[in-house]
Amino acid sequence: MNTSGQLPVRTEQDVVLARQAARQAAVGCGLRLVDQTKLITAASELARNAVVYGGGGLMQWTIVQDGLRKGVRLEFADEGPGIPDIEQALTDGWTSGKGMGLGLSGSRRLVDVFELDSAPGRGTRVTITKWA
């Protein structure tokens, strides 16, 4: 298995491929099944956000190591309209669309590291890490 890679996320089929890539990376670095599921769920939500709200984007994945521990880092980037109020977007139940408002906040709870960089007119970049 490659220790890094990338794939476009522009369609619902790409969301499925993003989940599969996240699963392969999670298995490859030794994440337990429950942690695999958490990572894959977060990846699915973030890939879907890139498609629905960002007009499509790119997912990059990397197997990372910090001392003796290994993990998976996923980055989702789009060039969409950006998020005008990040604090509000991370509030449970708030949605700019028709969803349940748990995509970003739920993804944040499922991983060990969650970084969100966005501004109006600048697109959005979300980086997550799950440690084994």
PDB file of C-alpha atoms in Angstrom:
ATOM      1  CA  MET A   1       0.000   0.000   0.000  1.00  0.00           C
ATOM      2  CA  ASN A   2       1.164   3.531  -0.776  1.00  0.00           C
ATOM      3  CA  THR A   3       1.803   5.757   2.205  1.00  0.00           C
ATOM      4  CA  SER A   4       0.145   8.736   0.491  1.00  0.00           C
ATOM      5  CA  GLY A   5      -2.108   9.598  -2.382  1.00  0.00           C
ATOM      6  CA  GLN A   6      -4.838  11.865  -3.616  1.00  0.00           C
ATOM      7  CA  LEU A   7      -8.085  11.706  -5.507  1.00  0.00           C
ATOM      8  CA  PRO A   8     -10.638  14.186  -6.794  1.00  0.00           C
ATOM      9  CA  VAL A   9     -13.978  14.477  -5.022  1.00  0.00           C
ATOM     10  CA  ARG A  10     -16.458  15.942  -7.500  1.00  0.00           C
ATOM     11  CA  THR A  11     -19.352  13.455  -7.553  1.00  0.00           C
ATOM     12  CA  GLU A  12     -21.198  11.091  -5.216  1.00  0.00           C
ATOM     13  CA  GLN A  13     -19.176   8.227  -6.738  1.00  0.00           C
ATOM     14  CA  ASP A  14     -16.003  10.085  -5.707  1.00  0.00           C
ATOM     15  CA  VAL A  15     -17.349  10.195  -2.134  1.00  0.00           C
ATOM     16  CA  VAL A  16     -17.529   6.383  -2.244  1.00  0.00           C
ATOM     17  CA  LEU A  17     -13.951   6.236  -3.561  1.00  0.00           C
ATOM     18  CA  ALA A  18     -12.821   8.608  -0.784  1.00  0.00           C
ATOM     19  CA  ARG A  19     -14.342   6.271   1.823  1.00  0.00           C
ATOM     20  CA  GLN A  20     -12.570   3.295   0.229  1.00  0.00           C
ATOM     21  CA  ALA A  21      -9.221   5.119   0.201  1.00  0.00           C
ATOM     22  CA  ALA A  22      -9.687   6.126   3.845  1.00  0.00           C
ATOM     23  CA  ARG A  23     -10.475   2.498   4.748  1.00  0.00           C
ATOM     24  CA  GLN A  24      -7.369   1.192   2.949  1.00  0.00           C
ATOM     25  CA  ALA A  25      -5.163   3.756   4.684  1.00  0.00           C
ATOM     26  CA  ALA A  26      -6.738   2.990   8.076  1.00  0.00           C
ATOM     27  CA  VAL A  27      -6.216  -0.748   7.663  1.00  0.00           C
ATOM     28  CA  GLY A  28      -2.695  -0.158   6.343  1.00  0.00           C
ATOM     29  CA  CYS A  29      -1.604   1.736   9.434  1.00  0.00           C
ATOM     30  CA  GLY A  30      -3.242  -0.656  11.881  1.00  0.00           C
ATOM     31  CA  LEU A  31      -6.250   1.282  13.153  1.00  0.00           C
ATOM     32  CA  ARG A  32      -8.683  -0.807  15.195  1.00  0.00           C
ATOM     33  CA  LEU A  33     -12.057  -1.489  13.575  1.00  0.00           C
ATOM     34  CA  VAL A  34     -13.877   1.119  15.679  1.00  0.00           C
ATOM     35  CA  ASP A  35     -11.277   3.764  14.760  1.00  0.00           C
ATOM     36  CA  GLN A  36     -11.456   2.733  11.104  1.00  0.00           C
ATOM     37  CA  THR A  37     -15.203   3.306  11.233  1.00  0.00           C
ATOM     38  CA  LYS A  38     -14.789   6.728  12.836  1.00  0.00           C
ATOM     39  CA  LEU A  39     -12.238   7.818  10.244  1.00  0.00           C
ATOM     40  CA  ILE A  40     -14.301   6.524   7.320  1.00  0.00           C
ATOM     41  CA  THR A  41     -17.436   8.247   8.638  1.00  0.00           C
ATOM     42  CA  ALA A  42     -15.596  11.567   8.997  1.00  0.00           C
ATOM     43  CA  ALA A  43     -14.059  11.140   5.521  1.00  0.00           C
ATOM     44  CA  SER A  44     -17.480  10.501   4.024  1.00  0.00           C
ATOM     45  CA  GLU A  45     -18.951  13.632   5.610  1.00  0.00           C
ATOM     46  CA  LEU A  46     -16.039  15.854   4.575  1.00  0.00           C
ATOM     47  CA  ALA A  47     -15.919  14.500   1.026  1.00  0.00           C
ATOM     48  CA  ARG A  48     -19.657  15.061   0.676  1.00  0.00           C
ATOM     49  CA  ASN A  49     -19.250  18.631   1.996  1.00  0.00           C
ATOM     50  CA  ALA A  50     -16.557  19.280  -0.622  1.00  0.00           C
ATOM     51  CA  VAL A  51     -18.924  18.066  -3.355  1.00  0.00           C
ATOM     52  CA  VAL A  52     -22.146  19.700  -2.139  1.00  0.00           C
ATOM     53  CA  TYR A  53     -20.884  23.009  -0.708  1.00  0.00           C
ATOM     54  CA  GLY A  54     -17.468  23.439  -2.331  1.00  0.00           C
ATOM     55  CA  GLY A  55     -18.360  22.408  -5.874  1.00  0.00           C
ATOM     56  CA  GLY A  56     -15.840  19.575  -5.707  1.00  0.00           C
ATOM     57  CA  GLY A  57     -12.296  19.363  -4.509  1.00  0.00           C
ATOM     58  CA  LEU A  58      -9.424  17.072  -3.671  1.00  0.00           C
ATOM     59  CA  MET A  59      -8.781  14.528  -0.919  1.00  0.00           C
ATOM     60  CA  GLN A  60      -5.186  13.773   0.029  1.00  0.00           C
ATOM     61  CA  TRP A  61      -4.243  10.983   2.419  1.00  0.00           C
ATOM     62  CA  THR A  62      -1.003  10.213   4.208  1.00  0.00           C
ATOM     63  CA  ILE A  63       0.119   7.569   6.668  1.00  0.00           C
ATOM     64  CA  VAL A  64       1.839   9.600   9.401  1.00  0.00           C
ATOM     65  CA  GLN A  65       4.081   8.656  12.281  1.00  0.00           C
ATOM     66  CA  ASP A  66       4.794  10.424  15.559  1.00  0.00           C
ATOM     67  CA  GLY A  67       7.348   8.477  17.545  1.00  0.00           C
ATOM     68  CA  LEU A  68       6.003   4.960  17.874  1.00  0.00           C
ATOM     69  CA  ARG A  69       2.417   5.721  16.905  1.00  0.00           C
ATOM     70  CA  LYS A  70       1.054   5.660  13.387  1.00  0.00           C
ATOM     71  CA  GLY A  71      -2.035   7.260  12.019  1.00  0.00           C
ATOM     72  CA  VAL A  72      -3.861   8.506   8.970  1.00  0.00           C
ATOM     73  CA  ARG A  73      -4.079  12.155   7.963  1.00  0.00           C
ATOM     74  CA  LEU A  74      -6.742  13.163   5.448  1.00  0.00           C
ATOM     75  CA  GLU A  75      -7.030  16.586   3.878  1.00  0.00           C
ATOM     76  CA  PHE A  76     -10.062  17.817   1.966  1.00  0.00           C
ATOM     77  CA  ALA A  77      -9.673  21.023  -0.032  1.00  0.00           C
ATOM     78  CA  ASP A  78     -12.066  22.863  -2.306  1.00  0.00           C
ATOM     79  CA  GLU A  79     -12.212  26.243  -3.991  1.00  0.00           C
ATOM     80  CA  GLY A  80     -15.852  26.875  -3.160  1.00  0.00           C
ATOM     81  CA  PRO A  81     -17.369  29.963  -1.563  1.00  0.00           C
ATOM     82  CA  GLY A  82     -15.771  29.319   1.837  1.00  0.00           C
ATOM     83  CA  ILE A  83     -17.347  29.410   5.281  1.00  0.00           C
ATOM     84  CA  PRO A  84     -18.220  32.892   6.533  1.00  0.00           C
ATOM     85  CA  ASP A  85     -18.610  31.918  10.212  1.00  0.00           C
ATOM     86  CA  ILE A  86     -16.495  28.905  11.218  1.00  0.00           C
ATOM     87  CA  GLU A  87     -17.676  28.925  14.839  1.00  0.00           C
ATOM     88  CA  GLN A  88     -21.299  28.753  13.709  1.00  0.00           C
ATOM     89  CA  ALA A  89     -20.503  26.048  11.133  1.00  0.00           C
ATOM     90  CA  LEU A  90     -19.001  23.898  13.914  1.00  0.00           C
ATOM     91  CA  THR A  91     -22.120  24.224  16.085  1.00  0.00           C
ATOM     92  CA  ASP A  92     -24.153  21.018  16.370  1.00  0.00           C
ATOM     93  CA  GLY A  93     -27.428  21.333  14.513  1.00  0.00           C
ATOM     94  CA  TRP A  94     -26.497  24.350  12.391  1.00  0.00           C
ATOM     95  CA  THR A  95     -26.692  23.724   8.662  1.00  0.00           C
ATOM     96  CA  SER A  96     -26.397  25.885   5.597  1.00  0.00           C
ATOM     97  CA  GLY A  97     -28.277  23.265   3.589  1.00  0.00           C
ATOM     98  CA  LYS A  98     -30.831  20.551   4.181  1.00  0.00           C
ATOM     99  CA  GLY A  99     -28.665  18.259   6.326  1.00  0.00           C
ATOM    100  CA  MET A 100     -28.856  17.542  10.031  1.00  0.00           C
ATOM    101  CA  GLY A 101     -26.044  19.961  10.875  1.00  0.00           C
ATOM    102  CA  LEU A 102     -23.675  17.276  12.150  1.00  0.00           C
ATOM    103  CA  GLY A 103     -21.169  17.062   9.269  1.00  0.00           C
ATOM    104  CA  LEU A 104     -18.352  19.301  10.495  1.00  0.00           C
ATOM    105  CA  SER A 105     -19.046  19.069  14.217  1.00  0.00           C
ATOM    106  CA  GLY A 106     -19.603  15.314  14.022  1.00  0.00           C
ATOM    107  CA  SER A 107     -16.432  14.806  12.019  1.00  0.00           C
ATOM    108  CA  ARG A 108     -14.497  16.822  14.586  1.00  0.00           C
ATOM    109  CA  ARG A 109     -15.670  14.496  17.373  1.00  0.00           C
ATOM    110  CA  LEU A 110     -14.711  11.339  15.443  1.00  0.00           C
ATOM    111  CA  VAL A 111     -11.010  12.133  14.985  1.00  0.00           C
ATOM    112  CA  ASP A 112      -8.019  13.004  17.154  1.00  0.00           C
ATOM    113  CA  VAL A 113      -6.946  16.140  15.264  1.00  0.00           C
ATOM    114  CA  PHE A 114      -9.316  18.445  13.355  1.00  0.00           C
ATOM    115  CA  GLU A 115      -8.159  21.593  11.567  1.00  0.00           C
ATOM    116  CA  LEU A 116     -10.447  23.836   9.532  1.00  0.00           C
ATOM    117  CA  ASP A 117      -9.225  26.725   7.401  1.00  0.00           C
ATOM    118  CA  SER A 118     -11.791  28.680   5.417  1.00  0.00           C
ATOM    119  CA  ALA A 119     -12.879  32.179   4.533  1.00  0.00           C
ATOM    120  CA  PRO A 120     -15.384  33.653   2.105  1.00  0.00           C
ATOM    121  CA  GLY A 121     -14.010  33.597  -1.429  1.00  0.00           C
ATOM    122  CA  ARG A 122     -11.022  31.442  -0.412  1.00  0.00           C
ATOM    123  CA  GLY A 123     -12.459  27.925  -0.295  1.00  0.00           C
ATOM    124  CA  THR A 124     -12.174  25.434   2.527  1.00  0.00           C
ATOM    125  CA  ARG A 125      -9.450  23.081   3.748  1.00  0.00           C
ATOM    126  CA  VAL A 126     -10.168  20.495   6.452  1.00  0.00           C
ATOM    127  CA  THR A 127      -7.362  18.291   7.777  1.00  0.00           C
ATOM    128  CA  ILE A 128      -8.098  15.391  10.099  1.00  0.00           C
ATOM    129  CA  THR A 129      -5.864  12.822  11.782  1.00  0.00           C
ATOM    130  CA  LYS A 130      -6.794   9.561  13.497  1.00  0.00           C
ATOM    131  CA  TRP A 131      -4.075   7.814  15.524  1.00  0.00           C
ATOM    132  CA  ALA A 132      -3.768   4.050  15.910  1.00  0.00           C
TER     133      ALA A 132
END
